[in-house]
């Protein structure tokens, strides 16, 4: 079987790699496409560096549009030339679905999209448009399939990859605390995002919050995991914080060691202040109570806020059907609003642990790995076409 698979950012690379591993365990398969280091480790030779596609926000995309359009056309042409049995696109809908549209216009190649669009949150019409070019959707969240099938697509809930992430042992977490001088001290994790724009926008706001924490709870220590390419920016931006954070970033060739170190940090932390996104589920898996905050470019914020259909963007709140996690989005992403919530959380995590337990159970914790479930769904649906 030949499969062309496309991912456009780090989270998609992780999903794509798990799906590829699942497919390899079930059948003989040949891969081509676009992906990052994790997908490359599963046997993909990426058509071009995946990082070129990692752009988020309406205003942020505009300056890079010509280059993105060239890559879009190149990718669609490569799919048609390869003529795979299945085209699998992973998240990054602005890029991936445009590729699928070009492919469908010129062929009958079966298309699968991994990660359902959040039509339950905003732009509900995306499902109907997507159904014109996508045959099958792999959904991460249990409430998503009805939205997809109503639009005319096949859809399977396959579980969220966070439930299959390896977890450090208690001894490894204790060793992490000891090595970094955190024994017996309260530890706050700070997560200002995984993209340069997010980090640039959120780190100053988070720094204002930390300044207040330093006054109210001066014994608090900080840990801030980030990526290798963002580490210089992060270190520069936190240089004057009143509490110096431990900035964790991988060195060249140390990805496995860093993965364990980062996992230990998530489990060692007593609380977290984090950007909105799937990181909330990583924190939930570690049972680390959190406050979520996020802002974006003014134009993006204005346009998106007008289309929102839900009162929370935090996945723990949505999946658990609670509002246990405080969040500060858009205009509310201000230090004077975030600080009281964080200090309150540090005094009493409230109902967050129960909400996290519900969330992880509903996402498939304890069951078959999502990557393997996704692979089974792809092969089963393809076989019964």
CSV table of C-alpha atoms in Angstrom, one decimal:
chain,number,residue,atom,x,y,z
A,1,UNK,CA,0.0,0.0,0.0
A,2,UNK,CA,1.3,3.5,-0.9
A,3,UNK,CA,0.3,6.4,1.4
A,4,UNK,CA,1.1,10.1,1.0
A,5,UNK,CA,0.9,11.8,4.3
A,6,UNK,CA,1.2,15.5,5.1
A,7,UNK,CA,1.8,17.3,8.4
A,8,UNK,CA,2.4,21.0,8.9
A,9,UNK,CA,3.5,21.5,12.5
A,10,UNK,CA,5.0,19.7,15.5
A,11,UNK,CA,1.7,18.4,16.9
A,12,UNK,CA,0.8,17.0,13.4
A,13,UNK,CA,4.2,15.4,13.1
A,14,UNK,CA,3.6,13.5,16.4
A,15,UNK,CA,0.2,12.4,15.2
A,16,UNK,CA,1.4,11.4,11.8
A,17,UNK,CA,4.3,9.4,13.3
A,18,UNK,CA,2.0,7.5,15.6
A,19,UNK,CA,-0.3,6.7,12.7
A,20,UNK,CA,2.6,5.6,10.5
A,21,UNK,CA,3.8,3.3,13.2
A,22,UNK,CA,0.3,1.9,13.5
A,23,UNK,CA,0.0,1.3,9.8
A,24,UNK,CA,3.4,-0.4,9.6
A,25,UNK,CA,2.4,-2.8,12.4
A,26,UNK,CA,-0.7,-3.8,10.4
A,27,UNK,CA,0.3,-3.9,6.8
A,28,UNK,CA,3.1,-3.4,4.3
A,29,UNK,CA,3.2,0.3,3.5
A,30,UNK,CA,5.3,2.8,1.6
A,31,UNK,CA,5.2,6.4,2.7
A,32,UNK,CA,5.9,9.7,0.9
A,33,UNK,CA,4.9,13.2,1.8
A,34,UNK,CA,5.7,16.1,4.1
A,35,UNK,CA,6.5,15.8,7.8
A,36,UNK,CA,8.9,16.5,10.6
A,37,UNK,CA,11.6,14.5,12.5
A,38,UNK,CA,9.2,12.1,14.1
A,39,UNK,CA,7.6,11.1,10.8
A,40,UNK,CA,11.0,11.0,9.2
A,41,UNK,CA,12.0,8.5,11.9
A,42,UNK,CA,9.2,6.3,10.8
A,43,UNK,CA,10.5,6.2,7.2
A,44,UNK,CA,9.3,9.4,5.6
A,45,UNK,CA,11.6,11.4,3.3
A,46,UNK,CA,10.0,14.8,3.6
A,47,UNK,CA,9.4,16.7,0.3
A,48,UNK,CA,10.6,19.9,2.0
A,49,UNK,CA,11.2,21.1,5.7
A,50,UNK,CA,7.9,20.9,7.5
A,51,UNK,CA,8.8,24.1,9.5
A,52,UNK,CA,8.0,26.1,6.4
A,53,UNK,CA,4.3,25.4,7.0
A,54,UNK,CA,4.3,26.3,10.7
A,55,UNK,CA,2.5,29.6,10.5
A,56,UNK,CA,-0.6,30.5,12.6
A,57,UNK,CA,-2.9,33.5,12.6
A,58,UNK,CA,-4.6,35.3,9.7
A,59,UNK,CA,-2.3,38.3,9.8
A,60,UNK,CA,0.8,36.2,10.2
A,61,UNK,CA,0.1,34.1,7.1
A,62,UNK,CA,-0.2,37.1,4.7
A,63,UNK,CA,3.5,37.9,4.3
A,64,UNK,CA,4.4,34.2,3.7
A,65,UNK,CA,1.5,33.5,1.4
A,66,UNK,CA,3.5,33.4,-1.9
A,67,UNK,CA,6.0,30.9,-0.5
A,68,UNK,CA,3.1,28.8,1.1
A,69,UNK,CA,1.3,28.8,-2.3
A,70,UNK,CA,4.4,27.5,-4.0
A,71,UNK,CA,4.7,24.7,-1.5
A,72,UNK,CA,1.0,23.9,-1.8
A,73,UNK,CA,1.2,23.5,-5.6
A,74,UNK,CA,4.4,21.5,-5.2
A,75,UNK,CA,2.8,19.1,-2.7
A,76,UNK,CA,-0.4,18.6,-4.8
A,77,UNK,CA,1.7,17.9,-7.9
A,78,UNK,CA,3.8,15.3,-5.9
A,79,UNK,CA,0.6,13.6,-4.7
A,80,UNK,CA,-0.7,13.3,-8.2
A,81,UNK,CA,2.6,12.1,-9.5
A,82,UNK,CA,2.9,9.5,-6.7
A,83,UNK,CA,-0.7,8.3,-7.2
A,84,UNK,CA,-1.0,6.8,-3.7
A,85,UNK,CA,-3.8,4.6,-2.5
A,86,UNK,CA,-4.6,7.1,0.2
A,87,UNK,CA,-3.7,10.7,0.9
A,88,UNK,CA,-3.7,11.4,4.6
A,89,UNK,CA,-3.5,15.0,5.7
A,90,UNK,CA,-2.8,15.8,9.4
A,91,UNK,CA,-4.3,18.9,11.0
A,92,UNK,CA,-3.0,22.2,9.4
A,93,UNK,CA,-6.3,22.6,7.5
A,94,UNK,CA,-5.5,25.8,5.8
A,95,UNK,CA,-2.7,24.1,3.9
A,96,UNK,CA,-3.8,20.4,3.9
A,97,UNK,CA,-7.3,20.9,2.7
A,98,UNK,CA,-6.2,23.1,-0.1
A,99,UNK,CA,-3.9,20.3,-1.2
A,100,UNK,CA,-6.7,17.8,-0.9
A,101,UNK,CA,-8.9,20.1,-3.1
A,102,UNK,CA,-6.4,20.1,-5.9
A,103,UNK,CA,-5.9,16.4,-5.6
A,104,UNK,CA,-9.6,15.6,-5.7
A,105,UNK,CA,-10.1,18.0,-8.7
A,106,UNK,CA,-7.6,15.9,-10.7
A,107,UNK,CA,-8.1,12.3,-9.4
A,108,UNK,CA,-10.1,9.8,-7.4
A,109,UNK,CA,-7.5,9.3,-4.7
A,110,UNK,CA,-9.1,8.5,-1.3
A,111,UNK,CA,-8.6,11.3,1.2
A,112,UNK,CA,-8.4,11.0,5.0
A,113,UNK,CA,-8.0,14.0,7.3
A,114,UNK,CA,-6.6,13.4,10.8
A,115,UNK,CA,-8.0,15.9,13.4
A,116,UNK,CA,-11.6,17.1,12.9
A,117,UNK,CA,-11.9,20.9,12.5
A,118,UNK,CA,-13.3,22.5,15.6
A,119,UNK,CA,-16.7,23.4,13.9
A,120,UNK,CA,-18.2,23.1,17.4
A,121,UNK,CA,-16.3,26.2,18.3
A,122,UNK,CA,-16.3,28.4,15.2
A,123,UNK,CA,-16.9,28.5,11.5
A,124,UNK,CA,-19.4,25.6,11.4
A,125,UNK,CA,-19.6,25.8,7.6
A,126,UNK,CA,-16.1,24.3,7.4
A,127,UNK,CA,-17.5,20.8,7.7
A,128,UNK,CA,-19.6,21.0,4.6
A,129,UNK,CA,-16.7,22.6,2.6
A,130,UNK,CA,-14.4,19.9,3.9
A,131,UNK,CA,-16.8,17.1,2.8
A,132,UNK,CA,-16.2,18.1,-0.8
A,133,UNK,CA,-12.6,17.0,-0.7
A,134,UNK,CA,-12.3,14.6,2.3
A,135,UNK,CA,-13.8,11.1,2.5
A,136,UNK,CA,-12.8,10.1,6.0
A,137,UNK,CA,-12.0,12.0,9.2
A,138,UNK,CA,-10.1,10.7,12.2
A,139,UNK,CA,-11.4,12.6,15.3
A,140,UNK,CA,-9.4,13.2,18.5
A,141,UNK,CA,-12.4,14.2,20.6
A,142,UNK,CA,-15.4,12.0,21.4
A,143,UNK,CA,-18.1,14.6,20.6
A,144,UNK,CA,-16.8,15.3,17.1
A,145,UNK,CA,-18.0,12.4,14.8
A,146,UNK,CA,-21.7,13.6,14.6
A,147,UNK,CA,-20.6,16.9,13.2
A,148,UNK,CA,-18.5,15.2,10.5
A,149,UNK,CA,-21.1,12.5,9.5
A,150,UNK,CA,-23.8,15.2,9.4
A,151,UNK,CA,-21.7,16.9,6.7
A,152,UNK,CA,-21.4,13.7,4.7
A,153,UNK,CA,-18.0,12.3,5.7
A,154,UNK,CA,-17.1,9.0,7.3
A,155,UNK,CA,-15.7,9.7,10.8
A,156,UNK,CA,-14.1,7.6,13.6
A,157,UNK,CA,-13.2,8.8,17.1
A,158,UNK,CA,-9.7,7.3,17.6
A,159,UNK,CA,-8.7,8.9,20.9
A,160,UNK,CA,-6.2,11.6,21.7
A,161,UNK,CA,-2.4,10.9,21.5
A,162,UNK,CA,-1.9,12.4,24.9
A,163,UNK,CA,-3.2,9.2,26.5
A,164,UNK,CA,-0.4,7.2,25.0
A,165,UNK,CA,2.4,9.5,26.0
A,166,UNK,CA,5.0,7.7,28.2
A,167,UNK,CA,4.9,8.9,31.8
A,168,UNK,CA,7.9,9.2,34.0
A,169,UNK,CA,8.2,7.1,37.2
A,170,UNK,CA,8.0,8.7,40.6
A,171,UNK,CA,11.7,8.1,41.0
A,172,UNK,CA,12.4,9.9,37.7
A,173,UNK,CA,10.3,12.9,38.8
A,174,UNK,CA,12.1,12.9,42.2
A,175,UNK,CA,15.4,12.8,40.5
A,176,UNK,CA,14.4,15.7,38.3
A,177,UNK,CA,13.5,17.8,41.3
A,178,UNK,CA,16.8,16.9,43.1
A,179,UNK,CA,19.0,17.6,40.1
A,180,UNK,CA,17.6,21.1,39.6
A,181,UNK,CA,17.3,22.1,43.3
A,182,UNK,CA,13.5,21.9,43.5
A,183,UNK,CA,13.3,19.5,46.5
A,184,UNK,CA,10.7,20.8,49.0
A,185,UNK,CA,9.9,23.9,46.9
A,186,UNK,CA,6.7,24.8,45.1
A,187,UNK,CA,7.2,24.6,41.3
A,188,UNK,CA,5.3,26.6,38.7
A,189,UNK,CA,5.5,25.6,35.1
A,190,UNK,CA,5.3,28.5,32.5
A,191,UNK,CA,4.4,27.6,29.0
A,192,UNK,CA,4.1,30.7,26.7
A,193,UNK,CA,3.6,28.8,23.5
A,194,UNK,CA,5.4,26.8,20.8
A,195,UNK,CA,5.5,29.4,18.0
A,196,UNK,CA,7.7,32.5,17.9
A,197,UNK,CA,4.7,34.9,17.6
A,198,UNK,CA,3.0,33.3,20.7
A,199,UNK,CA,6.2,33.5,22.7
A,200,UNK,CA,6.8,37.1,21.8
A,201,UNK,CA,3.3,38.1,22.6
A,202,UNK,CA,2.7,36.1,25.8
A,203,UNK,CA,6.0,36.1,27.6
A,204,UNK,CA,5.8,39.8,28.6
A,205,UNK,CA,2.3,39.3,30.0
A,206,UNK,CA,3.4,36.1,31.8
A,207,UNK,CA,6.4,38.1,33.2
A,208,UNK,CA,4.1,40.6,34.8
A,209,UNK,CA,2.2,37.7,36.4
A,210,UNK,CA,5.5,36.2,37.7
A,211,UNK,CA,6.4,39.6,39.2
A,212,UNK,CA,3.3,39.4,41.3
A,213,UNK,CA,3.9,35.8,42.2
A,214,UNK,CA,7.4,36.7,43.4
A,215,UNK,CA,5.9,39.1,45.8
A,216,UNK,CA,3.0,37.0,47.1
A,217,UNK,CA,4.9,33.6,47.0
A,218,UNK,CA,8.6,34.3,46.9
A,219,UNK,CA,9.5,30.6,47.6
A,220,UNK,CA,8.1,29.6,44.2
A,221,UNK,CA,10.5,28.2,41.6
A,222,UNK,CA,9.9,28.2,37.8
A,223,UNK,CA,10.5,25.8,35.0
A,224,UNK,CA,9.9,26.7,31.3
A,225,UNK,CA,10.2,24.0,28.6
A,226,UNK,CA,10.7,25.2,25.1
A,227,UNK,CA,12.1,24.1,21.7
A,228,UNK,CA,15.7,24.4,20.6
A,229,UNK,CA,15.0,27.0,18.0
A,230,UNK,CA,13.0,29.2,20.5
A,231,UNK,CA,15.4,28.8,23.4
A,232,UNK,CA,17.5,31.9,22.6
A,233,UNK,CA,14.5,34.1,22.3
A,234,UNK,CA,12.9,32.7,25.5
A,235,UNK,CA,16.1,33.1,27.5
A,236,UNK,CA,16.4,36.7,26.4
A,237,UNK,CA,12.8,37.5,27.2
A,238,UNK,CA,12.9,36.0,30.8
A,239,UNK,CA,16.3,37.5,31.6
A,240,UNK,CA,14.9,40.1,33.9
A,241,UNK,CA,12.2,38.1,35.6
A,242,UNK,CA,12.3,38.4,39.4
A,243,UNK,CA,12.3,34.6,39.6
A,244,UNK,CA,14.8,33.1,37.2
A,245,UNK,CA,13.2,30.1,35.4
A,246,UNK,CA,14.9,26.9,34.6
A,247,UNK,CA,14.6,27.0,30.7
A,248,UNK,CA,14.6,23.4,29.4
A,249,UNK,CA,15.5,23.0,25.7
A,250,UNK,CA,16.9,20.0,23.8
A,251,UNK,CA,20.5,20.1,22.5
A,252,UNK,CA,21.5,18.6,19.2
A,253,UNK,CA,20.9,14.9,19.2
A,254,UNK,CA,19.3,14.8,22.6
A,255,UNK,CA,15.6,14.6,21.7
A,256,UNK,CA,15.0,11.3,23.6
A,257,UNK,CA,16.7,12.7,26.8
A,258,UNK,CA,14.8,16.0,26.5
A,259,UNK,CA,11.4,14.2,26.0
A,260,UNK,CA,12.0,12.5,29.4
A,261,UNK,CA,13.2,15.7,31.0
A,262,UNK,CA,10.2,17.6,29.8
A,263,UNK,CA,7.8,14.8,30.9
A,264,UNK,CA,9.4,14.9,34.4
A,265,UNK,CA,9.0,18.7,34.5
A,266,UNK,CA,5.2,18.4,33.7
A,267,UNK,CA,4.8,15.8,36.5
A,268,UNK,CA,7.0,17.7,39.0
A,269,UNK,CA,5.2,21.0,38.6
A,270,UNK,CA,2.6,21.9,41.2
A,271,UNK,CA,0.8,24.3,38.9
A,272,UNK,CA,1.1,25.7,35.4
A,273,UNK,CA,0.5,29.0,33.6
A,274,UNK,CA,0.1,28.0,29.9
A,275,UNK,CA,-0.9,29.2,26.5
A,276,UNK,CA,-4.1,27.8,25.2
A,277,UNK,CA,-3.8,24.7,23.1
A,278,UNK,CA,-3.2,21.0,23.3
A,279,UNK,CA,-0.7,21.6,26.1
A,280,UNK,CA,-3.7,21.7,28.4
A,281,UNK,CA,-4.2,18.0,27.8
A,282,UNK,CA,-0.5,17.3,28.5
A,283,UNK,CA,-0.9,19.1,31.8
A,284,UNK,CA,-4.1,17.1,32.4
A,285,UNK,CA,-2.3,13.8,31.8
A,286,UNK,CA,0.3,14.9,34.4
A,287,UNK,CA,-2.6,16.0,36.7
A,288,UNK,CA,-1.0,19.4,37.0
A,289,UNK,CA,-3.6,22.2,37.7
A,290,UNK,CA,-3.4,25.1,35.3
A,291,UNK,CA,-4.4,28.6,34.3
A,292,UNK,CA,-4.8,29.1,30.6
A,293,UNK,CA,-4.2,32.4,28.8
A,294,UNK,CA,-3.8,33.4,25.1
A,295,UNK,CA,-3.8,36.4,22.8
A,296,UNK,CA,-3.1,36.9,19.2
A,297,UNK,CA,-2.6,39.6,16.6
A,298,UNK,CA,-5.3,42.3,16.8
A,299,UNK,CA,-6.8,41.5,13.4
A,300,UNK,CA,-6.9,37.7,14.1
A,301,UNK,CA,-8.4,38.3,17.5
A,302,UNK,CA,-11.1,40.5,16.2
A,303,UNK,CA,-12.1,38.2,13.3
A,304,UNK,CA,-12.0,35.0,15.3
A,305,UNK,CA,-13.8,36.4,18.4
A,306,UNK,CA,-16.8,37.3,16.2
A,307,UNK,CA,-17.1,33.7,15.0
A,308,UNK,CA,-16.7,31.8,18.3
A,309,UNK,CA,-19.6,29.6,19.4
A,310,UNK,CA,-18.3,28.4,22.7
A,311,UNK,CA,-17.6,30.0,26.0
A,312,UNK,CA,-14.3,28.2,26.6
A,313,UNK,CA,-11.4,27.1,24.4
A,314,UNK,CA,-9.7,24.9,27.0
A,315,UNK,CA,-10.0,21.3,26.0
A,316,UNK,CA,-10.1,20.0,29.6
A,317,UNK,CA,-13.2,22.2,30.1
A,318,UNK,CA,-14.8,21.1,26.8
A,319,UNK,CA,-14.2,17.3,27.2
A,320,UNK,CA,-15.1,17.1,30.9
A,321,UNK,CA,-18.1,19.4,30.3
A,322,UNK,CA,-17.0,21.6,33.2
A,323,UNK,CA,-15.4,25.0,33.5
A,324,UNK,CA,-12.8,23.9,36.1
A,325,UNK,CA,-9.8,25.5,34.3
A,326,UNK,CA,-9.7,29.3,34.4
A,327,UNK,CA,-8.9,30.9,31.1
A,328,UNK,CA,-8.1,34.4,29.8
A,329,UNK,CA,-8.4,34.7,26.1
A,330,UNK,CA,-8.1,37.7,23.8
A,331,UNK,CA,-8.9,41.0,25.6
A,332,UNK,CA,-8.9,39.1,28.9
A,333,UNK,CA,-5.3,38.1,28.5
A,334,UNK,CA,-4.1,40.6,31.0
A,335,UNK,CA,-1.8,40.2,33.9
A,336,UNK,CA,-4.2,42.0,36.4
A,337,UNK,CA,-6.8,39.3,35.6
A,338,UNK,CA,-4.6,36.3,35.3
A,339,UNK,CA,-2.6,36.9,38.5
A,340,UNK,CA,-5.5,36.6,41.0
A,341,UNK,CA,-6.7,33.4,39.3
A,342,UNK,CA,-3.2,31.9,39.4
A,343,UNK,CA,-2.6,32.8,43.1
A,344,UNK,CA,-6.1,31.4,43.9
A,345,UNK,CA,-5.1,28.2,42.1
A,346,UNK,CA,-1.9,28.0,44.0
A,347,UNK,CA,-3.9,28.1,47.2
A,348,UNK,CA,-6.6,25.7,46.1
A,349,UNK,CA,-6.6,23.7,42.8
A,350,UNK,CA,-10.4,23.1,43.4
A,351,UNK,CA,-12.1,20.7,41.0
A,352,UNK,CA,-9.4,20.5,38.3
A,353,UNK,CA,-8.1,17.0,39.2
A,354,UNK,CA,-11.6,15.5,38.9
A,355,UNK,CA,-12.1,17.3,35.5
A,356,UNK,CA,-8.7,16.0,34.3
A,357,UNK,CA,-9.7,12.4,35.3
A,358,UNK,CA,-12.9,12.7,33.3
A,359,UNK,CA,-11.1,14.2,30.3
A,360,UNK,CA,-8.4,11.5,30.1
A,361,UNK,CA,-11.0,8.7,30.5
A,362,UNK,CA,-13.1,10.2,27.7
A,363,UNK,CA,-10.0,10.6,25.5
A,364,UNK,CA,-9.2,6.9,25.7
A,365,UNK,CA,-6.8,6.5,28.6
A,366,UNK,CA,-6.2,2.8,29.4
A,367,UNK,CA,-7.3,1.7,25.9
A,368,UNK,CA,-5.5,0.9,22.7
A,369,UNK,CA,-3.0,3.5,21.5
A,370,UNK,CA,-4.7,6.2,19.4
A,371,UNK,CA,-2.1,5.8,16.6
A,372,UNK,CA,-3.0,2.2,16.2
A,373,UNK,CA,-6.7,2.9,16.5
A,374,UNK,CA,-6.4,5.5,13.7
A,375,UNK,CA,-4.4,3.0,11.5
A,376,UNK,CA,-7.2,0.4,12.0
A,377,UNK,CA,-9.8,2.9,11.0
A,378,UNK,CA,-7.9,4.0,7.9
A,379,UNK,CA,-7.5,0.4,6.7
A,380,UNK,CA,-11.0,-0.7,7.6
A,381,UNK,CA,-12.7,2.1,5.8
A,382,UNK,CA,-10.5,1.7,2.8
A,383,UNK,CA,-11.3,-2.0,2.6
A,384,UNK,CA,-15.1,-1.4,2.7
A,385,UNK,CA,-15.3,1.4,0.1
